[in-house]
Amino acid sequence: MVKKIVSVVLGLLFIVLVICAVVVGTYTLSSPSLDTDSESRLLINGAWTDDVNDKKLEFNQDGTFKYSWITKDETIADGYFKVDEDNDKIKLFILPGHANEEFKKENIKLGFFAEITYSDLKDPNKNKKKNSNEEEEMCSCTFLIKKPDDSSGEVLTCVMPEKTLDPYSHGKHFEAKHK
């Protein structure tokens, strides 16, 4: 009888560990879409800054993100992300111990997950051919860092002052603009 109980408990523990590994793996091993016309590609072109709230969001092509202050050398949260373009959401997987207490208390659900909704994602230079003396207009986007089970949250109206990657390389791999 004891052997059966132990084997059932170990079997359940194994199933829970496999499910956790699959969930964590979908965030850490995935990367954003690199299709020319995808919103993911525009989101990962550089740092999104909101000077009014003194906040910065960075999404990288390797699937990592960083949410930090602009003026302070302090990270608010970091980890991995997945973009759900159909619902205009960015799902975050916060690494354990990689979020400050205020962010944890207000935004994280189930211990490790948070969500950002984005809207008004615009790139005014998408269909323009740039002249050498013409200055690029900045991309803009509005982010809502949602509280769990609530539609309210922190609204960041961001711009991308400098693109670090070429978003419209027509199917070619990203290349850094400034080396």
mmCIF file of C-alpha atoms in Angstrom:
data_model
loop_
_atom_site.group_PDB
_atom_site.id
_atom_site.type_symbol
_atom_site.label_atom_id
_atom_site.label_comp_id
_atom_site.label_asym_id
_atom_site.label_seq_id
_atom_site.Cartn_x
_atom_site.Cartn_y
_atom_site.Cartn_z
ATOM 1 C CA MET A 1 0.000 0.000 0.000
ATOM 2 C CA VAL A 2 2.827 2.409 0.882
ATOM 3 C CA LYS A 3 4.557 1.687 -2.436
ATOM 4 C CA LYS A 4 1.403 2.583 -4.370
ATOM 5 C CA ILE A 5 0.975 5.845 -2.466
ATOM 6 C CA VAL A 6 4.613 6.773 -3.017
ATOM 7 C CA SER A 7 4.423 5.895 -6.726
ATOM 8 C CA VAL A 8 1.208 7.938 -7.170
ATOM 9 C CA VAL A 9 2.745 10.946 -5.391
ATOM 10 C CA LEU A 10 5.938 10.675 -7.452
ATOM 11 C CA GLY A 11 3.874 10.272 -10.638
ATOM 12 C CA LEU A 12 1.869 13.418 -9.848
ATOM 13 C CA LEU A 13 5.057 15.301 -8.989
ATOM 14 C CA PHE A 14 6.571 14.225 -12.310
ATOM 15 C CA ILE A 15 3.476 15.402 -14.227
ATOM 16 C CA VAL A 16 3.550 18.782 -12.452
ATOM 17 C CA LEU A 17 7.264 19.185 -13.236
ATOM 18 C CA VAL A 18 6.703 18.340 -16.918
ATOM 19 C CA ILE A 19 3.852 20.854 -17.176
ATOM 20 C CA CYS A 20 5.997 23.548 -15.524
ATOM 21 C CA ALA A 21 8.893 22.747 -17.861
ATOM 22 C CA VAL A 22 6.633 23.041 -20.913
ATOM 23 C CA VAL A 23 5.235 26.411 -19.756
ATOM 24 C CA VAL A 24 8.665 27.825 -18.947
ATOM 25 C CA GLY A 25 10.083 26.407 -22.173
ATOM 26 C CA THR A 26 7.443 28.104 -24.320
ATOM 27 C CA TYR A 27 8.609 31.478 -23.005
ATOM 28 C CA THR A 28 12.362 30.926 -22.809
ATOM 29 C CA LEU A 29 12.808 29.050 -26.075
ATOM 30 C CA SER A 30 10.447 31.116 -28.229
ATOM 31 C CA SER A 31 11.379 34.209 -30.159
ATOM 32 C CA PRO A 32 9.186 36.930 -31.672
ATOM 33 C CA SER A 33 7.954 36.701 -35.238
ATOM 34 C CA LEU A 34 10.389 38.133 -37.767
ATOM 35 C CA ASP A 35 7.857 38.471 -40.602
ATOM 36 C CA THR A 36 8.212 41.778 -42.416
ATOM 37 C CA ASP A 37 4.701 43.003 -41.640
ATOM 38 C CA SER A 38 4.332 41.600 -38.121
ATOM 39 C CA GLU A 39 3.802 43.773 -35.083
ATOM 40 C CA SER A 40 6.358 41.685 -33.190
ATOM 41 C CA ARG A 41 9.069 42.855 -35.536
ATOM 42 C CA LEU A 42 8.252 46.499 -34.877
ATOM 43 C CA LEU A 43 8.070 45.955 -31.099
ATOM 44 C CA ILE A 44 11.634 44.606 -30.935
ATOM 45 C CA ASN A 45 13.341 47.342 -32.972
ATOM 46 C CA GLY A 46 14.558 49.350 -29.996
ATOM 47 C CA ALA A 47 13.735 50.733 -26.582
ATOM 48 C CA TRP A 48 10.258 52.191 -26.015
ATOM 49 C CA THR A 49 10.469 55.206 -23.715
ATOM 50 C CA ASP A 50 7.874 57.236 -21.834
ATOM 51 C CA ASP A 51 9.583 60.418 -20.626
ATOM 52 C CA VAL A 52 6.528 61.553 -18.628
ATOM 53 C CA ASN A 53 6.514 58.413 -16.450
ATOM 54 C CA ASP A 54 10.312 57.977 -16.656
ATOM 55 C CA LYS A 55 9.954 54.346 -17.818
ATOM 56 C CA LYS A 56 11.518 52.267 -20.573
ATOM 57 C CA LEU A 57 10.450 48.942 -22.132
ATOM 58 C CA GLU A 58 12.898 46.898 -24.171
ATOM 59 C CA PHE A 59 11.925 43.792 -26.138
ATOM 60 C CA ASN A 60 14.769 41.874 -27.774
ATOM 61 C CA GLN A 61 14.776 39.528 -30.744
ATOM 62 C CA ASP A 62 15.890 36.647 -28.503
ATOM 63 C CA GLY A 63 12.599 36.799 -26.557
ATOM 64 C CA THR A 64 13.828 38.683 -23.479
ATOM 65 C CA PHE A 65 12.410 41.915 -22.109
ATOM 66 C CA LYS A 66 13.469 44.569 -19.618
ATOM 67 C CA TYR A 67 11.214 47.111 -17.913
ATOM 68 C CA SER A 68 13.207 49.837 -16.195
ATOM 69 C CA TRP A 69 13.486 53.467 -15.184
ATOM 70 C CA ILE A 70 15.053 55.854 -17.694
ATOM 71 C CA THR A 71 16.964 58.083 -15.277
ATOM 72 C CA LYS A 72 17.706 55.556 -12.527
ATOM 73 C CA ASP A 73 19.970 52.611 -13.171
ATOM 74 C CA GLU A 74 17.338 50.252 -11.773
ATOM 75 C CA THR A 75 15.346 47.440 -13.354
ATOM 76 C CA ILE A 76 11.673 47.157 -12.470
ATOM 77 C CA ALA A 77 11.251 43.678 -14.011
ATOM 78 C CA ASP A 78 12.887 41.438 -16.589
ATOM 79 C CA GLY A 79 12.435 38.005 -18.074
ATOM 80 C CA TYR A 80 10.910 36.536 -21.225
ATOM 81 C CA PHE A 81 7.938 37.516 -23.383
ATOM 82 C CA LYS A 82 5.556 36.202 -26.029
ATOM 83 C CA VAL A 83 3.540 38.444 -28.342
ATOM 84 C CA ASP A 84 -0.107 37.581 -29.032
ATOM 85 C CA GLU A 85 -0.710 39.726 -32.128
ATOM 86 C CA ASP A 86 -4.324 38.585 -32.485
ATOM 87 C CA ASN A 87 -5.261 40.077 -29.096
ATOM 88 C CA ASP A 88 -2.633 42.880 -28.977
ATOM 89 C CA LYS A 89 -1.063 41.455 -25.810
ATOM 90 C CA ILE A 90 2.420 40.755 -24.640
ATOM 91 C CA LYS A 91 2.584 37.935 -22.110
ATOM 92 C CA LEU A 92 5.485 38.179 -19.687
ATOM 93 C CA PHE A 93 7.272 35.459 -17.768
ATOM 94 C CA ILE A 94 9.096 37.189 -14.907
ATOM 95 C CA LEU A 95 12.176 35.389 -13.696
ATOM 96 C CA PRO A 96 12.073 34.574 -9.970
ATOM 97 C CA GLY A 97 13.613 37.474 -8.043
ATOM 98 C CA HIS A 98 13.812 39.711 -11.122
ATOM 99 C CA ALA A 99 11.016 42.138 -10.259
ATOM 100 C CA ASN A 100 10.857 44.829 -7.620
ATOM 101 C CA GLU A 101 8.332 44.455 -4.805
ATOM 102 C CA GLU A 102 5.911 47.084 -6.130
ATOM 103 C CA PHE A 103 5.710 45.418 -9.549
ATOM 104 C CA LYS A 104 5.255 41.987 -7.947
ATOM 105 C CA LYS A 105 2.471 43.182 -5.692
ATOM 106 C CA GLU A 106 0.511 45.028 -8.384
ATOM 107 C CA ASN A 107 1.091 43.165 -11.656
ATOM 108 C CA ILE A 108 2.154 39.545 -11.235
ATOM 109 C CA LYS A 109 -0.345 36.714 -11.150
ATOM 110 C CA LEU A 110 0.435 33.092 -10.314
ATOM 111 C CA GLY A 111 3.857 34.141 -9.033
ATOM 112 C CA PHE A 112 5.625 34.627 -12.380
ATOM 113 C CA PHE A 113 3.245 35.928 -15.078
ATOM 114 C CA ALA A 114 2.217 39.439 -16.088
ATOM 115 C CA GLU A 115 0.549 40.958 -19.127
ATOM 116 C CA ILE A 116 0.975 44.093 -21.208
ATOM 117 C CA THR A 117 -1.657 45.240 -23.684
ATOM 118 C CA TYR A 118 -0.535 47.456 -26.536
ATOM 119 C CA SER A 119 -2.451 49.699 -28.907
ATOM 120 C CA ASP A 120 -1.826 52.457 -31.449
ATOM 121 C CA LEU A 121 1.373 50.783 -32.658
ATOM 122 C CA LYS A 122 2.561 53.060 -35.471
ATOM 123 C CA ASP A 123 5.638 53.345 -37.615
ATOM 124 C CA PRO A 124 5.328 56.487 -39.759
ATOM 125 C CA ASN A 125 8.420 55.469 -41.774
ATOM 126 C CA LYS A 126 7.155 52.058 -42.862
ATOM 127 C CA ASN A 127 6.198 53.018 -46.405
ATOM 128 C CA LYS A 128 8.510 56.015 -46.818
ATOM 129 C CA LYS A 129 11.769 56.033 -48.672
ATOM 130 C CA LYS A 130 14.251 57.987 -46.608
ATOM 131 C CA ASN A 131 16.391 60.697 -48.147
ATOM 132 C CA SER A 132 19.820 61.214 -46.654
ATOM 133 C CA ASN A 133 18.940 64.658 -45.259
ATOM 134 C CA GLU A 134 15.434 63.706 -44.086
ATOM 135 C CA GLU A 135 14.997 62.891 -40.410
ATOM 136 C CA GLU A 136 13.045 59.759 -39.436
ATOM 137 C CA GLU A 137 9.855 60.188 -37.464
ATOM 138 C CA MET A 138 9.634 58.199 -34.248
ATOM 139 C CA CYS A 139 7.524 55.064 -33.859
ATOM 140 C CA SER A 140 4.827 55.299 -31.205
ATOM 141 C CA CYS A 141 2.790 52.887 -29.114
ATOM 142 C CA THR A 142 0.604 52.887 -26.005
ATOM 143 C CA PHE A 143 1.208 50.141 -23.441
ATOM 144 C CA LEU A 144 -1.112 49.169 -20.580
ATOM 145 C CA ILE A 145 0.599 47.196 -17.853
ATOM 146 C CA LYS A 146 -2.426 45.392 -16.472
ATOM 147 C CA LYS A 147 -3.164 44.403 -12.944
ATOM 148 C CA PRO A 148 -4.370 40.803 -12.557
ATOM 149 C CA ASP A 149 -8.137 40.390 -12.902
ATOM 150 C CA ASP A 150 -8.593 44.088 -13.584
ATOM 151 C CA SER A 151 -8.710 46.242 -16.693
ATOM 152 C CA SER A 152 -6.930 49.162 -15.039
ATOM 153 C CA GLY A 153 -3.207 49.553 -14.768
ATOM 154 C CA GLU A 154 -0.298 51.782 -15.640
ATOM 155 C CA VAL A 155 -0.551 53.439 -19.074
ATOM 156 C CA LEU A 156 2.696 54.231 -20.865
ATOM 157 C CA THR A 157 2.562 56.397 -23.995
ATOM 158 C CA CYS A 158 5.875 55.507 -25.571
ATOM 159 C CA VAL A 159 8.020 56.456 -28.517
ATOM 160 C CA MET A 160 11.058 54.744 -29.943
ATOM 161 C CA PRO A 161 13.688 57.489 -30.209
ATOM 162 C CA GLU A 162 16.206 55.285 -31.997
ATOM 163 C CA LYS A 163 15.796 52.036 -33.872
ATOM 164 C CA THR A 164 18.601 49.612 -33.261
ATOM 165 C CA LEU A 165 17.483 47.133 -35.923
ATOM 166 C CA ASP A 166 16.201 47.509 -39.468
ATOM 167 C CA PRO A 167 12.567 46.372 -39.293
ATOM 168 C CA TYR A 168 11.884 46.310 -43.012
ATOM 169 C CA SER A 169 14.768 44.395 -44.492
ATOM 170 C CA HIS A 170 12.298 42.465 -46.707
ATOM 171 C CA GLY A 171 12.794 38.974 -45.312
ATOM 172 C CA LYS A 172 16.480 39.283 -44.575
ATOM 173 C CA HIS A 173 17.768 38.644 -41.080
ATOM 174 C CA PHE A 174 18.111 41.602 -38.752
ATOM 175 C CA GLU A 175 21.362 43.478 -38.926
ATOM 176 C CA ALA A 176 22.435 46.074 -36.432
ATOM 177 C CA LYS A 177 22.235 49.582 -37.854
ATOM 178 C CA HIS A 178 25.093 50.887 -35.730
ATOM 179 C CA LYS A 179 28.086 48.649 -35.245
#
